[in-house]
Each structure stands twice: as structure tokens, then as C-alpha cells.
XYZ file of C-alpha atoms in Angstrom:
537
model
C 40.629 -13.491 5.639
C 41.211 -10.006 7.221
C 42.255 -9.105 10.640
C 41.156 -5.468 12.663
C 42.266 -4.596 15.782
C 40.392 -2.230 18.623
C 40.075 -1.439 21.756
C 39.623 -5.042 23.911
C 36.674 -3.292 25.713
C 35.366 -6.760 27.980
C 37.429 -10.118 27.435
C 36.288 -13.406 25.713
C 36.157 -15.147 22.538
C 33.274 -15.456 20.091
C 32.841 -16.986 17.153
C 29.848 -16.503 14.622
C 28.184 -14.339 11.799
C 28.616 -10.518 12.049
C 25.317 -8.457 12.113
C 25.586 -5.023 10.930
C 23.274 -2.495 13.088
C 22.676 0.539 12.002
C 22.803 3.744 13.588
C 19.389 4.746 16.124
C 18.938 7.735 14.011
C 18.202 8.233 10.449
C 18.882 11.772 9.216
C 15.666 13.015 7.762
C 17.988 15.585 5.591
C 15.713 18.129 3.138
C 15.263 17.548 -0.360
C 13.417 18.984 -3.145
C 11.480 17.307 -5.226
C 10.124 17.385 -8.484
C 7.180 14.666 -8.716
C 5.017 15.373 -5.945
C 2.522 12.423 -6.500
C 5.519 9.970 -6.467
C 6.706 11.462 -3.049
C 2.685 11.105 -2.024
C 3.310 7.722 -2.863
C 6.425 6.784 -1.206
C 4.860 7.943 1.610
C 1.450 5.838 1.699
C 4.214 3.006 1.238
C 6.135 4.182 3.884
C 3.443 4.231 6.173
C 1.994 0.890 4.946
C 5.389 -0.836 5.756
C 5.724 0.918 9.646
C 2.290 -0.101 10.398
C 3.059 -3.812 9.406
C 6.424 -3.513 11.631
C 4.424 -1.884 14.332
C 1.430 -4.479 14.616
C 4.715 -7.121 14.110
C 6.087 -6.281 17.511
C 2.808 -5.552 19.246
C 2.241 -9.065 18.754
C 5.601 -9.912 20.099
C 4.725 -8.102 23.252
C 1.575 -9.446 23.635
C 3.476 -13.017 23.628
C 6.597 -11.889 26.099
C 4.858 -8.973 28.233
C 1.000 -9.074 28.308
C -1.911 -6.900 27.403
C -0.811 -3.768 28.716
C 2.601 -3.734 27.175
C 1.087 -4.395 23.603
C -1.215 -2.139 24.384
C 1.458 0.799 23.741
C 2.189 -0.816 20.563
C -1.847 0.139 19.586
C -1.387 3.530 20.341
C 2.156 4.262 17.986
C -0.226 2.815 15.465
C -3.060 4.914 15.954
C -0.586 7.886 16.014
C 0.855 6.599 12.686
C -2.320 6.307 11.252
C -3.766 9.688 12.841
C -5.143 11.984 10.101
C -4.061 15.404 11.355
C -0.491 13.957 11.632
C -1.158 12.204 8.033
C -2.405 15.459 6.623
C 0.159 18.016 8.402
C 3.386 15.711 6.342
C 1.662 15.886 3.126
C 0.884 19.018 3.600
C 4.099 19.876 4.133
C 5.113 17.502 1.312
C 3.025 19.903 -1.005
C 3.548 23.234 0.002
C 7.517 23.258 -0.298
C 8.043 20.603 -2.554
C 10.576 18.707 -0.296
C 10.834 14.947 0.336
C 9.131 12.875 3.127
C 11.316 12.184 5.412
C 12.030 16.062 6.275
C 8.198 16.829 6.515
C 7.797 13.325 8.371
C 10.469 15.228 11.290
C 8.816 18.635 10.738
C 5.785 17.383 12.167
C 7.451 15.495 14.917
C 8.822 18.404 16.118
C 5.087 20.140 15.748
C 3.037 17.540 17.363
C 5.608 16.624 19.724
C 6.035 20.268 20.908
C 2.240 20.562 21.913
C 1.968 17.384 23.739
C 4.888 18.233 25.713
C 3.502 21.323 26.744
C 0.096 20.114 27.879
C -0.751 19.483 32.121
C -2.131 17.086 32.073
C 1.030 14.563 32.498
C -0.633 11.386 30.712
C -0.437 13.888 27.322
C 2.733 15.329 27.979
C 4.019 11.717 28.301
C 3.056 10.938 24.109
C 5.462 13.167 22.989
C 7.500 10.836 23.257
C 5.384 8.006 21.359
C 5.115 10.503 18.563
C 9.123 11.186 18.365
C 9.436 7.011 18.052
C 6.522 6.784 15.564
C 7.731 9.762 13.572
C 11.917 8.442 13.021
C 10.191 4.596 12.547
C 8.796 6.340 9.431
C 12.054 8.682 8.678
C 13.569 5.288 9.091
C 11.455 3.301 6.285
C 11.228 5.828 4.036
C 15.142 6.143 4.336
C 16.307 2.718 4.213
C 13.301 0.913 1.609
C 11.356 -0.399 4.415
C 13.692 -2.713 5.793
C 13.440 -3.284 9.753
C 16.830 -2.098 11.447
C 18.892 -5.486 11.427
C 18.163 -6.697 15.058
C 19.685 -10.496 14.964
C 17.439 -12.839 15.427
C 20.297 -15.589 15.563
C 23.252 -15.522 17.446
C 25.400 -12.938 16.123
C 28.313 -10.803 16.697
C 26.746 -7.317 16.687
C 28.652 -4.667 14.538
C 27.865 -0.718 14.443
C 29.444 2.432 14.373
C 29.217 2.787 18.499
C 26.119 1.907 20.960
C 24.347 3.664 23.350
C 23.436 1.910 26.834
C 20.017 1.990 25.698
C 20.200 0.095 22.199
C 22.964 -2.106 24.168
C 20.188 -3.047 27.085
C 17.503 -3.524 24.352
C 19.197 -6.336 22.390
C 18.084 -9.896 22.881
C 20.931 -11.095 25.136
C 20.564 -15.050 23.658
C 21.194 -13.257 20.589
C 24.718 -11.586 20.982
C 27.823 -13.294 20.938
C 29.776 -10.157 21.031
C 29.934 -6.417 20.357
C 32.385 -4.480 17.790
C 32.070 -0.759 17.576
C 33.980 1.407 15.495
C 34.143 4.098 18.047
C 33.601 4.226 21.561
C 35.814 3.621 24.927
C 36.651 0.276 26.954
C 35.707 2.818 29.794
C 31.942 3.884 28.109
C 29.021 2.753 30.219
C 28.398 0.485 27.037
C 31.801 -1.181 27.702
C 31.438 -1.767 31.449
C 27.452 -2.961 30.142
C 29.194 -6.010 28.111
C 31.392 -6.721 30.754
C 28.591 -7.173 33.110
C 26.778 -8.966 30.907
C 30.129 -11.485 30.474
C 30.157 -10.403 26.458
C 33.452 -10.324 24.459
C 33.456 -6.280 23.418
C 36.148 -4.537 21.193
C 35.731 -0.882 20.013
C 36.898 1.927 18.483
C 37.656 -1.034 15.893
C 38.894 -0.537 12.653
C 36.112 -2.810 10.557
C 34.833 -1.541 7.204
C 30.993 -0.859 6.700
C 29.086 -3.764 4.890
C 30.395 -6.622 8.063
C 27.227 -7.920 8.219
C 26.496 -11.708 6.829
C 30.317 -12.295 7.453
C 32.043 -15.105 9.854
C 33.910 -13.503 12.330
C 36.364 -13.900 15.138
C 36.400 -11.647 17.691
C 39.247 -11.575 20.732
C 37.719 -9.515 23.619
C 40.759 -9.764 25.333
C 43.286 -8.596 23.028
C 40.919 -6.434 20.775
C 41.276 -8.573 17.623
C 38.766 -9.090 15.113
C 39.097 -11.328 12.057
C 36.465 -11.721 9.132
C 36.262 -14.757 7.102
C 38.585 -16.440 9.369
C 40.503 -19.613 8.234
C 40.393 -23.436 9.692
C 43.869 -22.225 11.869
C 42.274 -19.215 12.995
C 38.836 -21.003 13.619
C 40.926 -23.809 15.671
C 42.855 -21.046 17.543
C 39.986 -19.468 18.491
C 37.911 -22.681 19.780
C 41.108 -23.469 22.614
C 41.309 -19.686 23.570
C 37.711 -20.667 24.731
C 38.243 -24.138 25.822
C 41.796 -22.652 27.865
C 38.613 -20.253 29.784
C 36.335 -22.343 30.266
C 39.150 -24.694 32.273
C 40.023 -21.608 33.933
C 36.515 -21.171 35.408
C 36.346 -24.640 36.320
C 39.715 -24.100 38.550
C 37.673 -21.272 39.968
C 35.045 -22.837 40.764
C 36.233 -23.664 43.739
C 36.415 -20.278 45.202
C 32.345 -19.962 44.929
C 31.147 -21.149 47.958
C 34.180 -20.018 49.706
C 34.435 -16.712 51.977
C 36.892 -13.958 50.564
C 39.435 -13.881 53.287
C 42.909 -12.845 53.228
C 45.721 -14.870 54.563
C 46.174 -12.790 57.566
C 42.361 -13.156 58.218
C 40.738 -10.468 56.790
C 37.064 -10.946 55.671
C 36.113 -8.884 52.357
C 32.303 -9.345 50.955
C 32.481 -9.618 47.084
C 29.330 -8.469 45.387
C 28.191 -8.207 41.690
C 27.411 -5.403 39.474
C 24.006 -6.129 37.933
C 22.022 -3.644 35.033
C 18.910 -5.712 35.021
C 17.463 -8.756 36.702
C 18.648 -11.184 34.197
C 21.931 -10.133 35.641
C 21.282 -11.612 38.652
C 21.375 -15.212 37.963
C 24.953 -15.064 36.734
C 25.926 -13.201 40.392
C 24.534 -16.368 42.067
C 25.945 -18.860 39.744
C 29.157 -17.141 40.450
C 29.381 -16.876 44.540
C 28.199 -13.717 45.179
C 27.531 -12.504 48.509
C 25.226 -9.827 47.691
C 24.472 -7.065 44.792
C 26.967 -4.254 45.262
C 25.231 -1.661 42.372
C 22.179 -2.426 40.675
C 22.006 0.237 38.250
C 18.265 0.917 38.276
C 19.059 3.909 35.410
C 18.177 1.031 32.597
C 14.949 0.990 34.053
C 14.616 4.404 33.072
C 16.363 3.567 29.090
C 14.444 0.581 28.493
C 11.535 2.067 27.940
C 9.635 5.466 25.738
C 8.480 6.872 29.239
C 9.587 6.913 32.988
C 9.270 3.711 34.724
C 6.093 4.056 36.660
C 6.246 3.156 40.852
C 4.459 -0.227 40.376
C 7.179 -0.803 37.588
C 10.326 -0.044 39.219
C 8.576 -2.177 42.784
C 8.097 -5.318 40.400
C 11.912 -5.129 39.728
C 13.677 -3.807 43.087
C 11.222 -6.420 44.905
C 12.225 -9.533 42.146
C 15.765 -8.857 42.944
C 15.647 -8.690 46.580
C 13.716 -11.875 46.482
C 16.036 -13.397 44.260
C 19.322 -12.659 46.579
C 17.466 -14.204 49.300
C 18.338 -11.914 52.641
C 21.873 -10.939 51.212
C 22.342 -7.283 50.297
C 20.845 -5.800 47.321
C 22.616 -1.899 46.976
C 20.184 0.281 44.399
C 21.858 3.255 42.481
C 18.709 5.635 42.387
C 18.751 6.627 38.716
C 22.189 7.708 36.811
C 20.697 9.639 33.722
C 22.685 11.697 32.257
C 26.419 12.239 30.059
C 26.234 8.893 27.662
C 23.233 8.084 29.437
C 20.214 9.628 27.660
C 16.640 9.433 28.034
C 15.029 11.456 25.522
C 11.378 11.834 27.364
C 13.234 13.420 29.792
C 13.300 16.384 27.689
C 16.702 17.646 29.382
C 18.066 20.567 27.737
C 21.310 20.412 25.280
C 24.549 20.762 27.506
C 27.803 21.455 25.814
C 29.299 18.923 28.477
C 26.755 16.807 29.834
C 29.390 15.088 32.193
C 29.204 18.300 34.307
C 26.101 18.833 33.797
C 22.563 17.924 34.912
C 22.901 14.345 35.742
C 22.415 11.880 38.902
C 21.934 13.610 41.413
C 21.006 16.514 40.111
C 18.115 15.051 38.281
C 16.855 14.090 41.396
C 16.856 16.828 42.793
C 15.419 19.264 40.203
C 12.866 16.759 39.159
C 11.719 15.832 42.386
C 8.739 13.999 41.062
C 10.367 11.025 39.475
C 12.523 10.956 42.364
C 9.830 10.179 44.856
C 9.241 7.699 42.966
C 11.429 6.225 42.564
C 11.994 6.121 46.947
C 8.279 4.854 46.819
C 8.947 2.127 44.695
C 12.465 1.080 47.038
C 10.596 1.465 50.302
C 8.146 -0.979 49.214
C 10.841 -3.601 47.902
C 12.658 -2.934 50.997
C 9.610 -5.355 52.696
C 10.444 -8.315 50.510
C 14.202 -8.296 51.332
C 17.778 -6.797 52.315
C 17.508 -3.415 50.678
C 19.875 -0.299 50.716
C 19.822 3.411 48.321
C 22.700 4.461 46.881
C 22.697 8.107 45.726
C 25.369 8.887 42.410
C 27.547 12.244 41.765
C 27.507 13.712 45.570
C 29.622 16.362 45.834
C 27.770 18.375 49.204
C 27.265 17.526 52.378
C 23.410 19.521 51.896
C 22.796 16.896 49.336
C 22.923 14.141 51.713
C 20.783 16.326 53.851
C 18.286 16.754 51.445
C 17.912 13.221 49.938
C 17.582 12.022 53.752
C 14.434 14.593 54.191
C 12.803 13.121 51.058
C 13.438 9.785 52.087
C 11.763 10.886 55.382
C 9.205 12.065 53.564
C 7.992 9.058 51.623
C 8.521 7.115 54.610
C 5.482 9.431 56.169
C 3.692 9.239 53.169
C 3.674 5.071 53.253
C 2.916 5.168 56.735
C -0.191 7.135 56.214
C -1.615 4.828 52.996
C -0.616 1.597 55.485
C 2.079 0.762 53.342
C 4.461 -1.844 54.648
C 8.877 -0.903 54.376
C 11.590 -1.137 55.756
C 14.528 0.962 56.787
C 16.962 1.052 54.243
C 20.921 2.449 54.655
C 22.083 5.453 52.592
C 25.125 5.738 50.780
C 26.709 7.482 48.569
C 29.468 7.100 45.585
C 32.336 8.946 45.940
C 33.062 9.530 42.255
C 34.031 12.872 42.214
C 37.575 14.849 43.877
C 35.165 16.851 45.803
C 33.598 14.367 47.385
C 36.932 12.442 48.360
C 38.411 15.954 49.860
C 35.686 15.825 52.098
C 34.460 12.311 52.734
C 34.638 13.267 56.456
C 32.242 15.449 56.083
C 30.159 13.322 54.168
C 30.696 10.198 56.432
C 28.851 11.966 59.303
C 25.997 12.036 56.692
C 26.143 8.330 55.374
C 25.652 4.952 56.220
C 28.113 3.761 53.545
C 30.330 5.048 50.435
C 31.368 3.244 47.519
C 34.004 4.834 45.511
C 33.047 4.877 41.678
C 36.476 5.048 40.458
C 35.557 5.280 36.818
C 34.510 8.543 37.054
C 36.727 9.333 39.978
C 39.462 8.646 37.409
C 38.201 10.996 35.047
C 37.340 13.924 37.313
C 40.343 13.852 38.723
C 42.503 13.606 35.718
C 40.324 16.368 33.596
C 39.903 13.584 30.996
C 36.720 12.223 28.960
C 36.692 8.829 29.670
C 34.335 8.113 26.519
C 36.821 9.548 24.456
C 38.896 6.541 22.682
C 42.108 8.846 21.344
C 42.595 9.471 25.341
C 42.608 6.147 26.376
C 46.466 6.117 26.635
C 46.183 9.221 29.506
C 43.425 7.603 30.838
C 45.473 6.344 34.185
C 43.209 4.819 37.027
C 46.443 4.194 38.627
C 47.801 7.582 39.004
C 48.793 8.862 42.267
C 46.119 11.479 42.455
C 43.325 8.689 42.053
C 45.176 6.550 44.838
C 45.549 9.619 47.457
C 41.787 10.172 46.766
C 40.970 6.670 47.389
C 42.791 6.642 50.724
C 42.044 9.398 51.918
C 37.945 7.703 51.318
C 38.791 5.056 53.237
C 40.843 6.687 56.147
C 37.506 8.947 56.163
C 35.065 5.942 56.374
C 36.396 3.887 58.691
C 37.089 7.189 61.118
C 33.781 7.556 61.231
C 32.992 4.083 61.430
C 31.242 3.117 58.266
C 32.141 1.058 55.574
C 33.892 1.092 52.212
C 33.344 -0.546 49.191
C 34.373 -0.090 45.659
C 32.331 -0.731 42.136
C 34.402 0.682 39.949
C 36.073 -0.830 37.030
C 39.249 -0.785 39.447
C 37.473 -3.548 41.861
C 37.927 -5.902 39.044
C 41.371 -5.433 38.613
C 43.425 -8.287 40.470
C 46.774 -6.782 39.712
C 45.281 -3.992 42.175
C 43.309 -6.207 45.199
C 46.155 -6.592 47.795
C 46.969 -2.789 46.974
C 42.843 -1.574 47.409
C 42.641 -4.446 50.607
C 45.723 -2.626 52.441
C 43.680 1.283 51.817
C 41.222 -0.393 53.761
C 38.244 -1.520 51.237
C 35.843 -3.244 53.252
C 33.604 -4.266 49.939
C 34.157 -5.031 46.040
C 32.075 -5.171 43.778
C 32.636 -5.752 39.666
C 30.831 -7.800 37.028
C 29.703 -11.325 37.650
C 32.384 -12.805 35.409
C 35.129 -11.810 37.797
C 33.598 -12.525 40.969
C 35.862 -15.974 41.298
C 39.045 -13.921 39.868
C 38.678 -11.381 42.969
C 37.708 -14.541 45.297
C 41.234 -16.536 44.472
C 42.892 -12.952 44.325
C 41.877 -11.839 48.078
C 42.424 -15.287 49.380
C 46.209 -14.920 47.975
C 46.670 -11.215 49.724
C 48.213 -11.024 52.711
């Protein structure tokens, strides 16, 4: 038996055998090579194998998602298979004597390159079908042609850290917990398990070679034990039965309004990343959908979510609340949030850099989109925008002429929408110095106080050796939160807040008396801030 300890990144306990997954990338470092047939070789091989893994999960789509879907999976094996890109590694393989995997990027990099620069925006759209066809190969020539270890078994995942998009990705049925050995309780993958109610420890201490293991992992108090024994096994089972009675006491609180003892009515909504989100929100009492973070829309997938796509989804979920209020993030790309057909150039701190926002209003195009897609939902059901990283008044401005915009452009094509309420996160200092200024703009605000917290402390929230100056509590964050609130209601809108703070019951009679009119957190502690406000005076 051995015992690790992490980071408790989302509480819980889970029990069951560790899954090692390896890294997205596989380094396609250059190598010479003496026996140039054998390299030849390994590459026909190579190929072979991705082609079989390929046609394995076209058929899998084919089965979950339909023609179309699998129909993708026809053209990464066409590209695999193509024989200019067949002919330009070899080549390559011949000319400087240097392994595979190296010429296998090479050429990614070529073909990719001219794709991406093509008009027509159909073609500039493979590039990025040849960049995932290209590292499947680096990836089977690297690691002998195994697939990467997705579990198809419940399993507590373990890998070096996980981005939002392999997190998003994974079978959900499938994952009892996540242990990374980097990583932040305040990454977006952190605050992803927590929404998705999955025990989460990083920055974790466990050696390399987990995998096939029994495990123990303590979400709560970041604990992780390998080959656990029958007194750690029978610990572990009444940690789980001690919460499960604990949600039964709160089940109480579900169909109950959140109302404070001096009569105060506060709406508690869920934070949801996908639709299959939504089903624990209802299951849990919640009056509405406080963020819907429509960015893993935009990671799911090899391209941008087209109009008809992201409709489908908004219009499912507003359906699926049934009238109550479904609040839409427009997309949140950018820092630890990467989408690689994007194309966005390297920043040396993407935090301040090109993200939210700003992404939608340099790219324009997928913006629109995205509005199209909303307006049309917004027929089905109760639907409002929510715009990320607002630091200007003229930003406000500008998304309400787009939206204006669309709405003329619907109009004209006979397109049936509704009017939807604009707010806007107030995750930045500059936005909470002048939230009057921006409350003569909006319809709502909803403090982010995740990023709040790190703008306003100079501090990289993703960065786990910080986490003990990482202070959400500090007097700068609370001045900046009142001073939101003081703003709001002045102007007479309302205030909610979906940060990771909303959650926090030690701080709901505190966040109640600033004035929040609205929390929102994951669905797991929708009862916790139920029973908490009910308490409050």
C-alpha cells in the first residue's frame, strides 16, 4: 500500500482501478537513422495500425452520432492514406536519413500550412484534420501502435495534467475520478470535475506506471492511496456512505425556495459545460442555468461548431429547463482554454491576451454565429447572452450593435427569436472600478470571481506552487465585489455570482449582505447553498 497526497481539487471519494493517460502530444523528436528500408517499414506499419484505429472509431460514431459525424472519420482516413502526403514523409524519410515520426510532423506542418492559407473556408478548415491525422501517426509510430489508454471501464483517470478539452472528451460513465500530477484546484479542468460532481486531486505526487492499480482517491482532502488495504477499502466505503446520508438530509432543500430568515429571496442556479450537465441541475433543485459555458462546444470538436450545431444545443437546453432561465457564456477560448483550429498566435501570457471577448471581436465571423445560433434557441425557451472578460464600456456598445445586427438579419430570412438580456462578467478590476459605467450598458452582471481573484492579486491561478497566495478572500477581492453590487443595484439591475466563491458556504451570509441577488456553482452544491441561505439572516 502507498499513500500520495495533492491538491483536493473537487471533493468525493472513489474507489477503483487507476488508468494511466498519456500526454495529448507525442514529441515527434529527430533521429537519424541508419536502415532506411526498416524505417520504410515501420512506417507502412504505422500507417496500417492508424487506419485500423481510425475506421475503429468511425464506426463508433456511426453507432452514437450518425452519418455525418462518421463521415469526418472517412476523410482523416483518406488524408492518411493520401499519396502526396504518403510520398512527401518518405521522401523526407530518404533524403535526410531521419526517423518517421519527425518527417510524419514535417509534413504536417507543410500540408497543414497550405490548407490554412487557402479562401475558400471549407479547405482552410482541413488543416486541422491533417494536424490530428498527422500526431495519430507520430503517436503509433511512438508508442508501438497502442491506442492512447482511454478507459473503457470505470476508472480513476491518472496523467501528468489535463486540458479542458481531453477532460470534456472522456466518457463520463467511465471516470470515477481524476489525479493529475500538476495542475491547480482553481484550473478550468478543476472547476470542470467539480461540475461534473467528480472526486479531483492534482498537482499529486503519484509515480508514472499507476495504471492497472486499485486506488483510493479522497477528493476532499487530496489523498490518494494505491493498492489500498481491507481498513483503507472499509474507510473509504463510509466516507461515501457518511455523503450520500448527507445528500439525503439535503434533499429536502430541493423543492424549497432559497430564502433567508429575514425574507430575502435568492435564485440558485447551476453551472453546466454541456447538456449532460443539465440533468444533475434538475435532479438537484435548480431554479435555472446561471453559466452554460458554450466554449466546450468550441473544444469538443477539430473545427468551429457550425450555427445549426451550437442551435441543436442552446435550443436542447432551453427546452430541457422548461421556461426557467438558461444564461449562455458566448465562447471563453483562450489562456488554458485552447482550440488549435483557431490558429491564434503564440502569446507569452495568454491570460492577457487574445481571449473572450476579444476573440469575438477580432473574429467577428464565428461570433455572429454564434448570436445566430442563440437568437434562434431563444424561440424554444428562457434565453439570456452573457459576454466574458469586459473591461470597456465600447465593448458593451459594440456587442449590442452586432446583436442588433443578427436580429435584422433573422428578421429578413423570417427567422423566428426572441429578445434575449445582456450581461456581462465582471471578472476583471477594471471592470469592477467601473461597473457604473457598465451597468448603464447591461441588463445583468455576474461577477466571475475566479479570475477576479487572480487579476486582482497579479497571481496565475493555474499555477499550483501559488496556491497558498491564491486568497479569494482578500480585502481587495471583497471591495471589488461590493463595490459590483452597490453599482448594480444603483442602476437597478441584478447581481449574481458564478464563481468558485458562490459555492463557498462559509462565505453565503457574507456575499447575501453585499447584495448578491443570484448564485450560481456546480450542481453538487446546489442543496449546500439552499440549507446555507435558508440559515442567513
Amino acid at each position: 500500500m502507498e499513500r500520495f497526497t495533492g491538491q483536493g481539487a473537487s471533493p468525493g471519494i472513489a474507489v477503483g482501478p487507476a488508468a494511466e493517460l498519456a500526454d495529448e502530444g507525442q514529441a515527434a523528436v529527430k533521429k537519424h537513422v541508419d536502415d532506411i528500408d526498416a524505417e520504410e517499414k515501420r512506417f507502412w506499419e504505422a500507417q496500417s495500425i492508424a487506419a485500423a484505429q481510425i475506421e475503429k472509431i468511425r464506426d463508433k460514431a456511426l453507432k452514437s452520432a450518425g452519418e455525418h459525424e462518421a463521415g469526418i472519420f472517412d476523410a482523416h482516413r483518406m488524408l492518411l492514406m493520401d499519396e502526396a502526403f504518403t510520398r512527401e514523409i518518405l521522401d523526407t524519410v530518404r533524403r535526410e536519413a531521419v526517423n518517421a515520426e519527425y518527417a510524419a510532423a514535417l509534413a504536417c506542418d507543410k500540408f497543414s500550412t497550405v490548407f490554412s492559407r487557402m479562401d475558400d473556408e471549407y479547405m482552410r478548415e482541413r488543416a486541422a484534420d491533417v494536424r490530428d491525422v498527422a500526431g495519430r501517426l507520430i503517436k503509433v509510430l511512438g508508442c508501438g501502435g497502442e491506442e492512447q489508454n482511454i478507459p473503457e471501464v470505470p476508472s480513476i483517470i491518472i496523467a501528468d495534467d489535463l486540458s479542458p478539452s481531453q477532460t470534456i472528451q472522456l466518457e463520463r460513465k467511465n471516470v470515477l475520478a481524476f489525479v493529475t500530477r500538476r495542475g491547480s484546484s482553481n484550473s478550468h479542468t478543476a472547476i470542470l470535475a467539480r461540475t461534473m460532481g467528480i472526486p479531483a486531486v492534482v498537482d499529486a505526487g503519484v509515480p508514472a506506471g499507476a495504471g492497472g492499480r486499485m486506488a483510493v482517491v479522497d477528493g476532499s482532502r487530496g489523498s490518494i492511496v494505491l493498492d489500498p488495504d481491507e481498513e483503507t477499502l472499509e474507510k473509504a466505503k463510509r466516507l461515501k456512505q457518511a455523503a450520500e446520508d448527507r445528500r439525503r438530509e439535503l434533499s429536502e432543500y430541493k423543492s424549497l425556495p432559497a430564502v433567508t430568515r429575514s425574507g430575502k429571496k435568492i435564485r440558485v442556479m447551476a453551472n453546466i459545460g454541456s447538456l449532460s450537465d443539465i440533468d444533475a441541475a434538475i435532479q438537484n433543485g435548480a431554479e435555472g442555468i446561471g453559466l452554460f459555458r458554450s466554449e466546450f462546444l468550441y473544444l469538443e470538436g477539430r473545427t468551429c461548431p457550425s450555427e445549426e450545431e451550437q442551435f441543436l444545443a442552446y435550443r436542447e437546453a432551453a427546452r430541457r429547463m422548461d421556461g426557467k432561465k438558461v444564461i449562455i457564456r458566448t465562447m471563453d477560448i483562450g489562456a488554458d482554454k485552447q482550440a488549435d483550429y483557431l490558429e491564434m498566435d503564440r502569446e507569452e501570457n495568454p491570460a492577457l491576451g487574445c481571449r473572450a471577448v476579444r476573440i469575438s471581436l477580432t473574429r467577428e465571423d464565428i461570433f455572429r454565429t454564434q448570436l445566430r445560433a442563440l437568437y434562434r434557441a431563444s424561440a424554444y425557451g428562457n434565453i439570456a447572452v452573457m459576454v466574458p472578460m469586459i473591461i470597456s464600456v465600447w465593448e458593451v456598445k459594440r456587442v449590442r450593435e452586432i446583436m442588433g445586427e443578427v436580429r435584422k438579419e433573422l428578421e429578413k430570412e423570417d427567422i423566428p427569436f426572441r429578445n434575449m438580456e445582456l450581461g456581462i462578467m465582471v471578472e476583471t478590476p477594471a471592470a469592477a472600478l467601473t461597473a457604473d459605467d457598465l451597468a448603464a450598458e447591461s441588463d445583468f452582471f455576474s461577477i466571475g470571481t475566479n479570475d477576479l481573484t487572480q487579476y486582482t492579486l497579479a497571481l496565475d491561478r493555474q499555477n499550483a506552487k501559488l496556491e497558498r497566495f491564491y486568497d479569494p478572500y482578500h480585502p481587495a477581492v471583497m471591495r471589488l465585489l461590493k463595490m459590483t453590487c452597490d453599482a448594480a443595484h444603483k442602476a437597478g439591475i441584478w447581481v449574481g455570482i458564478c464563481g468558485e466563491l458562490a459555492a463557498d458556504v462559509k462565505m453565503t451570509e457574507k456575499l447575501i449582505g453585499m447584495g448578491i441577488d443570484e448564485m450560481s456553482a456546480a450542481s453538487g452544491m446546489i442543496l449546500e447553498i439552499k440549507k446555507a441561505i435558508c440559515e442567513s439572516r
